[in-house]
Each structure stands twice: as C-alpha cells, then as structure tokens.
C-alpha cells in the first residue's frame, strides 16, 4: 500500500491479528484450570520405574467392620428361641397329660376319707373327690390371704375338722370378703355346729411363691397355706381338703352377704399357657 504510514499499519495489524498460543501454553492453562500438578512420571529406562504388572492396584473396602461379639449374640438368638420353644413343647405335653389325669379323678365317685392317711401318698390322690364327717373347730379357725374372688378382696377360711377316733384334718371352707373376715360379723349359719359332712377335693400341699412373705402364726397372719405349719399350729394332721360347691351366682351372692364361705367348683384350675409361649418363642 503505497504512501501508507508503517506505524499505522503495524497498529492496525496488532489489533486485528489474533494472538497465537503455543501447545505448551495450552497445557499449562488446562492444568491450571483442573487445579492439578504435572506428574513427574518416570520412564521405563529409569531404574526406579515400577510397572503396574509388578505392583497391581489393590481394592480397599470402605465398609465398616462388624463387631464379632455382636454377631455371636445375634447368632445365639435363634438358637435360644428354638431351645426354649422345644422346652415349651415338652412342658405342654406334660401339662396336658397332668390335667387329663386330674380330670379323670374328678369324674370318679367320691371316696370316704380313711381314718388314717399317709401324707406321703397324697400326690397319688391329688384332685380326688372325698368326703369326711366330723366337727368343725371354729375356735381354731385360720384366715389365709388376702385372696381375690370376682375382683373383690377377701380371705380363705381354714377350719380344722375333728373326726371320730381323734384324727383332725384341715378344711379350706372357701372364700369370705374382707368385711366378713371376723366371725362376729357373719351370720350364725356360717358357723355350723355339731357333726357335719364335708365334700371336697383332696389336694397336695401348696408351694410358696418366692414373692410371698413368711407366715406369722403367733399373730394369726397366714399369707399362703403352709399345710405342715398350719397343721402344727392347730394340732392337726397335714391333710388338706378344699370344700366344693356347685357353681351358682345366686348362691354365691347369698353366701357373700351372710359371710358363709364360698367353696370352689369341683374342677381342675391349672393354667396351661404353654401354647402361647411356643408361639412367642
């Protein structure tokens, strides 16, 4: 371009001509943007070079390690449940046969109680229907309780029965309310005089619960029927009979009002919850 000013041309070309960038500059820019540092890699000719074949990559687990003790406890849970369930199956079989044996004794005709009884054979006659004749010793009456009956608080009335020949046994006459626990608060018909015949179940001595307090015979407090202890206290034999009566709502109301002991029905009252325990375990 003739007659042109060289300075003006250089200024124009410097503005319009794009700035060239080398490959090295591009590499630096990329590394800067990625915020990484160039690796000082080593070639195969370097004595310190280690191949990936000689040092393969290792897989590192990031999962949390489990506690071996906790796993052992978890493993014992199903084993324990199986053992307890098997034990309950055995208990169910034992309890079912025991109830069947007692129910078989209930349907048999009542037996007259022999003049003398060996306490060691009571287990063979548990829940056997019997009857005995004698005189009730109301002056030696004992109360066992508290005991609940139809949601009401009360006591069992235990009265020695003196039979002919000098043999005296213990009779559980039944339940009276707390308001009728004293003889002076009862109707005279609740204290029969003279010779009477008692029908009931011959029962094996009770077993004390670990949570039940000890009896105090000197103060007339009996929290559970310790047959041997009550027999010594009243001068009786350790023979326990539970008087029975036919279930009747009107009769029970009448007896409760007069303070006449309410006898138990002639039935087996053993609990059998082992099926529920089996399902639970």
Coordinates of N, CA and C in Angstrom, one line a residue, residues 101-229:
X101 N -55.1 -86.4 83.7 CA -55.1 -87.3 84.9 C -56.0 -86.8 86.0
X102 N -55.9 -85.5 86.3 CA -56.7 -84.9 87.3 C -58.2 -84.9 87.0
X103 N -58.5 -84.6 85.7 CA -59.9 -84.7 85.3 C -60.5 -86.1 85.3
X104 N -59.7 -87.0 85.1 CA -60.1 -88.4 85.2 C -60.5 -88.8 86.7
X105 N -59.7 -88.2 87.6 CA -60.0 -88.4 89.0 C -61.3 -87.7 89.5
X106 N -61.6 -86.6 88.8 CA -62.8 -85.8 89.2 C -64.1 -86.5 88.8
X107 N -64.1 -87.3 87.8 CA -65.3 -87.9 87.3 C -65.6 -89.2 88.1
X108 N -64.7 -89.6 88.9 CA -64.9 -90.8 89.7 C -65.7 -90.5 90.9
X109 N -66.5 -91.5 91.4 CA -67.3 -91.3 92.6 C -66.5 -90.9 93.8
X110 N -67.0 -90.0 94.7 CA -66.2 -89.6 95.9 C -66.0 -90.8 96.8
X111 N -64.8 -90.7 97.5 CA -64.4 -91.8 98.4 C -64.5 -91.3 99.8
X112 N -64.9 -92.1 100.8 CA -64.9 -91.7 102.2 C -63.4 -91.6 102.6
X113 N -63.1 -90.6 103.3 CA -61.7 -90.4 103.7 C -61.3 -91.4 104.8
X114 N -60.2 -92.2 104.6 CA -59.9 -93.2 105.6 C -59.6 -92.5 107.0
X115 N -59.7 -93.3 108.1 CA -59.4 -92.7 109.4 C -57.9 -92.2 109.5
X116 N -57.0 -92.9 108.9 CA -55.6 -92.5 108.9 C -55.1 -92.4 107.4
X117 N -54.3 -91.4 107.2 CA -53.8 -91.1 105.9 C -52.3 -90.9 106.0
X118 N -51.6 -91.5 105.0 CA -50.2 -91.3 104.9 C -49.9 -90.0 104.1
X119 N -49.4 -88.9 104.6 CA -49.2 -87.7 103.8 C -48.3 -87.9 102.6
X120 N -47.4 -88.9 102.6 CA -46.5 -89.1 101.5 C -47.2 -89.6 100.3
X121 N -48.5 -90.1 100.4 CA -49.2 -90.7 99.2 C -50.3 -89.7 98.7
X122 N -50.3 -88.5 99.2 CA -51.3 -87.5 98.8 C -51.2 -87.2 97.3
X123 N -49.9 -87.2 96.8 CA -49.7 -86.9 95.4 C -50.5 -87.9 94.5
X124 N -50.6 -89.1 94.9 CA -51.3 -90.1 94.1 C -52.8 -89.9 94.1
X125 N -53.3 -89.1 95.0 CA -54.8 -88.8 95.1 C -55.1 -87.3 95.0
X126 N -54.2 -86.6 94.4 CA -54.4 -85.1 94.2 C -55.6 -84.9 93.3
X127 N -56.6 -84.1 93.7 CA -57.8 -83.8 93.0 C -58.8 -84.9 93.1
X128 N -58.6 -85.8 94.0 CA -59.6 -86.9 94.2 C -60.7 -86.4 95.0
X129 N -62.0 -86.7 94.6 CA -63.1 -86.3 95.4 C -63.3 -87.2 96.6
X130 N -63.4 -86.6 97.8 CA -63.6 -87.3 99.0 C -64.6 -86.6 99.9
X131 N -65.1 -87.3 100.9 CA -65.9 -86.7 101.9 C -65.5 -87.2 103.3
X132 N -65.7 -86.3 104.3 CA -65.3 -86.7 105.7 C -66.3 -86.1 106.6
X133 N -66.5 -86.8 107.7 CA -67.5 -86.4 108.7 C -66.8 -86.1 110.0
X134 N -67.2 -85.0 110.7 CA -66.6 -84.7 112.0 C -67.2 -83.4 112.5
X135 N -66.5 -82.7 113.4 CA -67.0 -81.5 114.0 C -65.9 -80.4 113.7
X136 N -66.5 -79.3 113.2 CA -65.6 -78.1 112.8 C -65.2 -77.4 114.1
X137 N -63.9 -77.2 114.3 CA -63.3 -76.4 115.4 C -63.2 -75.0 115.0
X138 N -64.3 -74.2 115.2 CA -64.3 -72.8 114.8 C -63.3 -72.0 115.6
X139 N -63.1 -72.4 116.8 CA -62.2 -71.6 117.7 C -60.7 -71.6 117.2
X140 N -60.4 -72.6 116.3 CA -59.1 -72.7 115.8 C -59.0 -72.3 114.3
X141 N -60.0 -71.5 113.9 CA -60.1 -71.0 112.5 C -58.9 -70.2 112.2
X142 N -58.4 -70.3 110.9 CA -57.3 -69.5 110.4 C -57.7 -68.9 109.1
X143 N -57.2 -67.7 108.8 CA -57.5 -66.9 107.6 C -56.2 -66.8 106.8
X144 N -56.3 -67.2 105.5 CA -55.2 -67.1 104.6 C -55.5 -66.0 103.5
X145 N -54.6 -65.1 103.4 CA -54.9 -64.0 102.4 C -53.9 -62.9 102.5
X146 N -54.3 -61.8 101.8 CA -55.5 -61.6 101.0 C -55.6 -62.5 99.8
X147 N -56.9 -62.8 99.4 CA -57.2 -63.5 98.2 C -58.3 -62.8 97.4
X148 N -58.2 -62.8 96.1 CA -59.2 -62.2 95.3 C -60.2 -63.2 94.8
X149 N -61.5 -62.7 94.7 CA -62.6 -63.5 94.2 C -63.6 -62.6 93.5
X150 N -63.7 -62.8 92.1 CA -64.5 -61.9 91.3 C -64.2 -60.4 91.5
X151 N -62.9 -60.2 91.6 CA -62.4 -58.8 91.7 C -62.6 -58.2 93.1
X152 N -62.9 -59.0 94.1 CA -63.1 -58.5 95.5 C -62.0 -59.1 96.4
X153 N -61.6 -58.3 97.4 CA -60.6 -58.7 98.3 C -61.2 -59.5 99.4
X154 N -60.5 -60.6 99.9 CA -61.0 -61.4 101.0 C -60.0 -62.4 101.4
X155 N -60.5 -63.5 102.1 CA -59.6 -64.5 102.7 C -60.2 -65.9 102.5
X156 N -59.3 -66.9 102.6 CA -59.7 -68.2 102.7 C -59.9 -68.6 104.2
X157 N -61.0 -69.3 104.4 CA -61.3 -69.7 105.8 C -60.8 -71.2 106.0
X158 N -59.9 -71.4 106.9 CA -59.3 -72.7 107.1 C -59.8 -73.1 108.5
X159 N -60.5 -74.2 108.6 CA -61.0 -74.7 109.9 C -60.7 -76.2 110.1
X160 N -60.1 -76.5 111.2 CA -59.8 -78.0 111.5 C -61.1 -78.7 111.6
X161 N -61.1 -80.0 111.1 CA -62.3 -80.9 111.3 C -61.8 -82.0 112.1
X162 N -62.4 -82.2 113.3 CA -62.1 -83.2 114.2 C -63.0 -84.4 114.0
X163 N -62.4 -85.5 113.6 CA -63.2 -86.7 113.2 C -63.2 -87.7 114.4
X164 N -64.0 -88.8 114.2 CA -64.0 -89.8 115.2 C -62.7 -90.6 115.2
X165 N -62.3 -90.9 116.4 CA -61.0 -91.6 116.6 C -59.9 -90.6 116.8
X166 N -60.1 -89.3 116.9 CA -59.1 -88.3 117.3 C -58.3 -87.8 116.1
X167 N -58.6 -88.2 114.9 CA -57.9 -87.6 113.7 C -58.5 -86.3 113.3
X168 N -57.6 -85.3 113.2 CA -58.1 -83.9 112.8 C -57.4 -83.5 111.5
X169 N -58.1 -83.0 110.6 CA -57.6 -82.6 109.3 C -58.0 -81.1 109.0
X170 N -57.4 -80.5 108.0 CA -57.6 -79.1 107.7 C -58.6 -79.0 106.5
X171 N -59.6 -78.1 106.7 CA -60.6 -77.9 105.7 C -60.5 -76.5 105.2
X172 N -60.3 -76.3 103.9 CA -60.4 -75.0 103.3 C -61.9 -74.8 102.9
X173 N -62.6 -74.1 103.7 CA -64.1 -74.0 103.5 C -64.4 -73.0 102.4
X174 N -63.5 -72.2 102.0 CA -63.8 -71.3 100.9 C -63.4 -69.8 101.2
X175 N -64.0 -68.9 100.4 CA -63.6 -67.5 100.4 C -64.7 -66.7 101.1
X176 N -64.3 -65.7 101.9 CA -65.2 -64.7 102.5 C -64.6 -63.3 102.2
X177 N -65.4 -62.3 102.1 CA -65.0 -61.0 101.9 C -64.3 -60.4 103.1
X178 N -63.5 -59.3 102.8 CA -62.8 -58.7 103.9 C -63.7 -58.2 105.0
X179 N -64.9 -57.7 104.6 CA -65.9 -57.2 105.6 C -66.5 -58.3 106.5
X180 N -66.3 -59.6 106.0 CA -66.9 -60.7 106.8 C -65.8 -61.6 107.3
X181 N -64.6 -61.1 107.5 CA -63.5 -62.0 107.9 C -63.6 -62.4 109.3
X182 N -64.2 -61.6 110.2 CA -64.3 -61.9 111.6 C -65.7 -62.6 111.8
X183 N -65.6 -63.6 112.7 CA -66.8 -64.5 113.0 C -68.0 -63.7 113.5
X184 N -67.7 -62.6 114.3 CA -68.8 -61.9 114.8 C -69.6 -61.0 113.8
X185 N -68.9 -60.9 112.6 CA -69.6 -60.1 111.5 C -70.3 -61.0 110.5
X186 N -70.4 -62.3 110.8 CA -71.0 -63.3 109.9 C -72.3 -63.7 110.5
X187 N -73.1 -64.3 109.6 CA -74.4 -64.9 110.0 C -74.1 -66.2 110.8
X188 N -74.9 -66.5 111.8 CA -74.7 -67.7 112.6 C -74.7 -69.0 111.7
X189 N -75.4 -68.9 110.6 CA -75.4 -70.1 109.7 C -74.0 -70.4 109.1
X190 N -73.1 -69.4 109.1 CA -71.8 -69.6 108.6 C -70.9 -70.4 109.5
X191 N -71.4 -70.7 110.7 CA -70.6 -71.4 111.7 C -71.4 -72.7 112.2
X192 N -71.5 -73.7 111.3 CA -72.3 -74.9 111.7 C -71.7 -75.6 112.9
X193 N -72.7 -76.0 113.7 CA -72.3 -76.7 115.0 C -72.7 -78.2 114.8
X194 N -72.1 -79.0 115.7 CA -72.4 -80.4 115.7 C -71.6 -81.1 114.5
X195 N -72.1 -82.3 114.3 CA -71.5 -83.2 113.3 C -71.9 -82.7 111.9
X196 N -70.9 -82.6 111.0 CA -71.1 -82.2 109.6 C -70.3 -83.1 108.7
X197 N -70.8 -83.2 107.5 CA -70.1 -83.9 106.4 C -69.6 -82.9 105.4
X198 N -68.3 -83.0 105.1 CA -67.6 -82.0 104.2 C -67.3 -82.8 102.9
X199 N -67.7 -82.3 101.8 CA -67.3 -82.9 100.5 C -66.4 -81.9 99.8
X200 N -65.3 -82.5 99.3 CA -64.3 -81.6 98.6 C -63.3 -82.4 97.9
X201 N -62.2 -81.7 97.6 CA -61.1 -82.3 96.8 C -59.9 -82.5 97.8
X202 N -59.3 -83.7 97.8 CA -58.1 -83.9 98.5 C -56.9 -83.3 97.7
X203 N -56.2 -82.4 98.2 CA -55.2 -81.6 97.5 C -53.8 -81.8 98.1
X204 N -52.8 -81.8 97.2 CA -51.4 -81.8 97.6 C -51.1 -80.4 98.2
X205 N -50.2 -80.4 99.2 CA -49.8 -79.2 99.9 C -49.3 -78.1 98.8
X206 N -49.6 -76.9 99.1 CA -49.3 -75.8 98.2 C -47.8 -75.5 98.3
X207 N -47.3 -74.9 97.2 CA -45.9 -74.4 97.2 C -45.9 -72.9 97.2
X208 N -45.0 -72.4 98.1 CA -44.9 -71.0 98.3 C -44.2 -70.3 97.1
X209 N -44.8 -69.1 96.8 CA -44.2 -68.2 95.8 C -43.0 -67.5 96.4
X210 N -42.0 -67.2 95.7 CA -40.8 -66.5 96.2 C -41.1 -65.1 96.6
X211 N -42.2 -64.5 96.1 CA -42.5 -63.1 96.4 C -43.5 -63.1 97.6
X212 N -44.0 -64.2 98.1 CA -44.9 -64.2 99.2 C -44.2 -64.1 100.5
X213 N -44.6 -63.2 101.4 CA -43.9 -63.1 102.7 C -44.2 -64.4 103.6
X214 N -43.4 -64.5 104.6 CA -43.5 -65.6 105.5 C -44.7 -65.5 106.4
X215 N -45.3 -66.6 106.8 CA -46.4 -66.6 107.7 C -46.0 -66.2 109.1
X216 N -46.9 -65.7 109.9 CA -46.7 -65.3 111.3 C -47.8 -65.9 112.1
X217 N -47.7 -67.2 112.4 CA -48.8 -67.9 113.2 C -49.1 -67.2 114.5
X218 N -48.1 -66.7 115.2 CA -48.3 -66.1 116.5 C -49.2 -64.9 116.5
X219 N -49.2 -64.2 115.3 CA -50.1 -63.1 115.2 C -51.4 -63.4 114.3
X220 N -51.5 -64.7 114.0 CA -52.6 -65.2 113.2 C -52.6 -64.7 111.8
X221 N -51.4 -64.5 111.2 CA -51.3 -64.0 109.8 C -50.7 -65.1 109.0
X222 N -51.5 -65.5 108.0 CA -51.1 -66.6 107.0 C -51.3 -66.0 105.6
X223 N -50.1 -65.8 104.9 CA -50.2 -65.3 103.6 C -50.3 -66.3 102.5
X224 N -49.9 -67.6 102.9 CA -50.1 -68.7 102.0 C -50.4 -69.9 102.8
X225 N -51.1 -70.9 102.3 CA -51.4 -72.1 103.1 C -50.2 -73.1 103.2
X226 N -49.4 -72.9 104.2 CA -48.3 -73.8 104.5 C -49.0 -74.9 105.3
X227 N -49.3 -76.0 104.7 CA -50.1 -77.1 105.3 C -49.4 -77.7 106.5
X228 N -48.1 -77.9 106.4 CA -47.4 -78.5 107.5 C -47.4 -77.5 108.7
X229 N -47.1 -76.3 108.4 CA -47.1 -75.3 109.5 C -48.4 -75.1 110.2

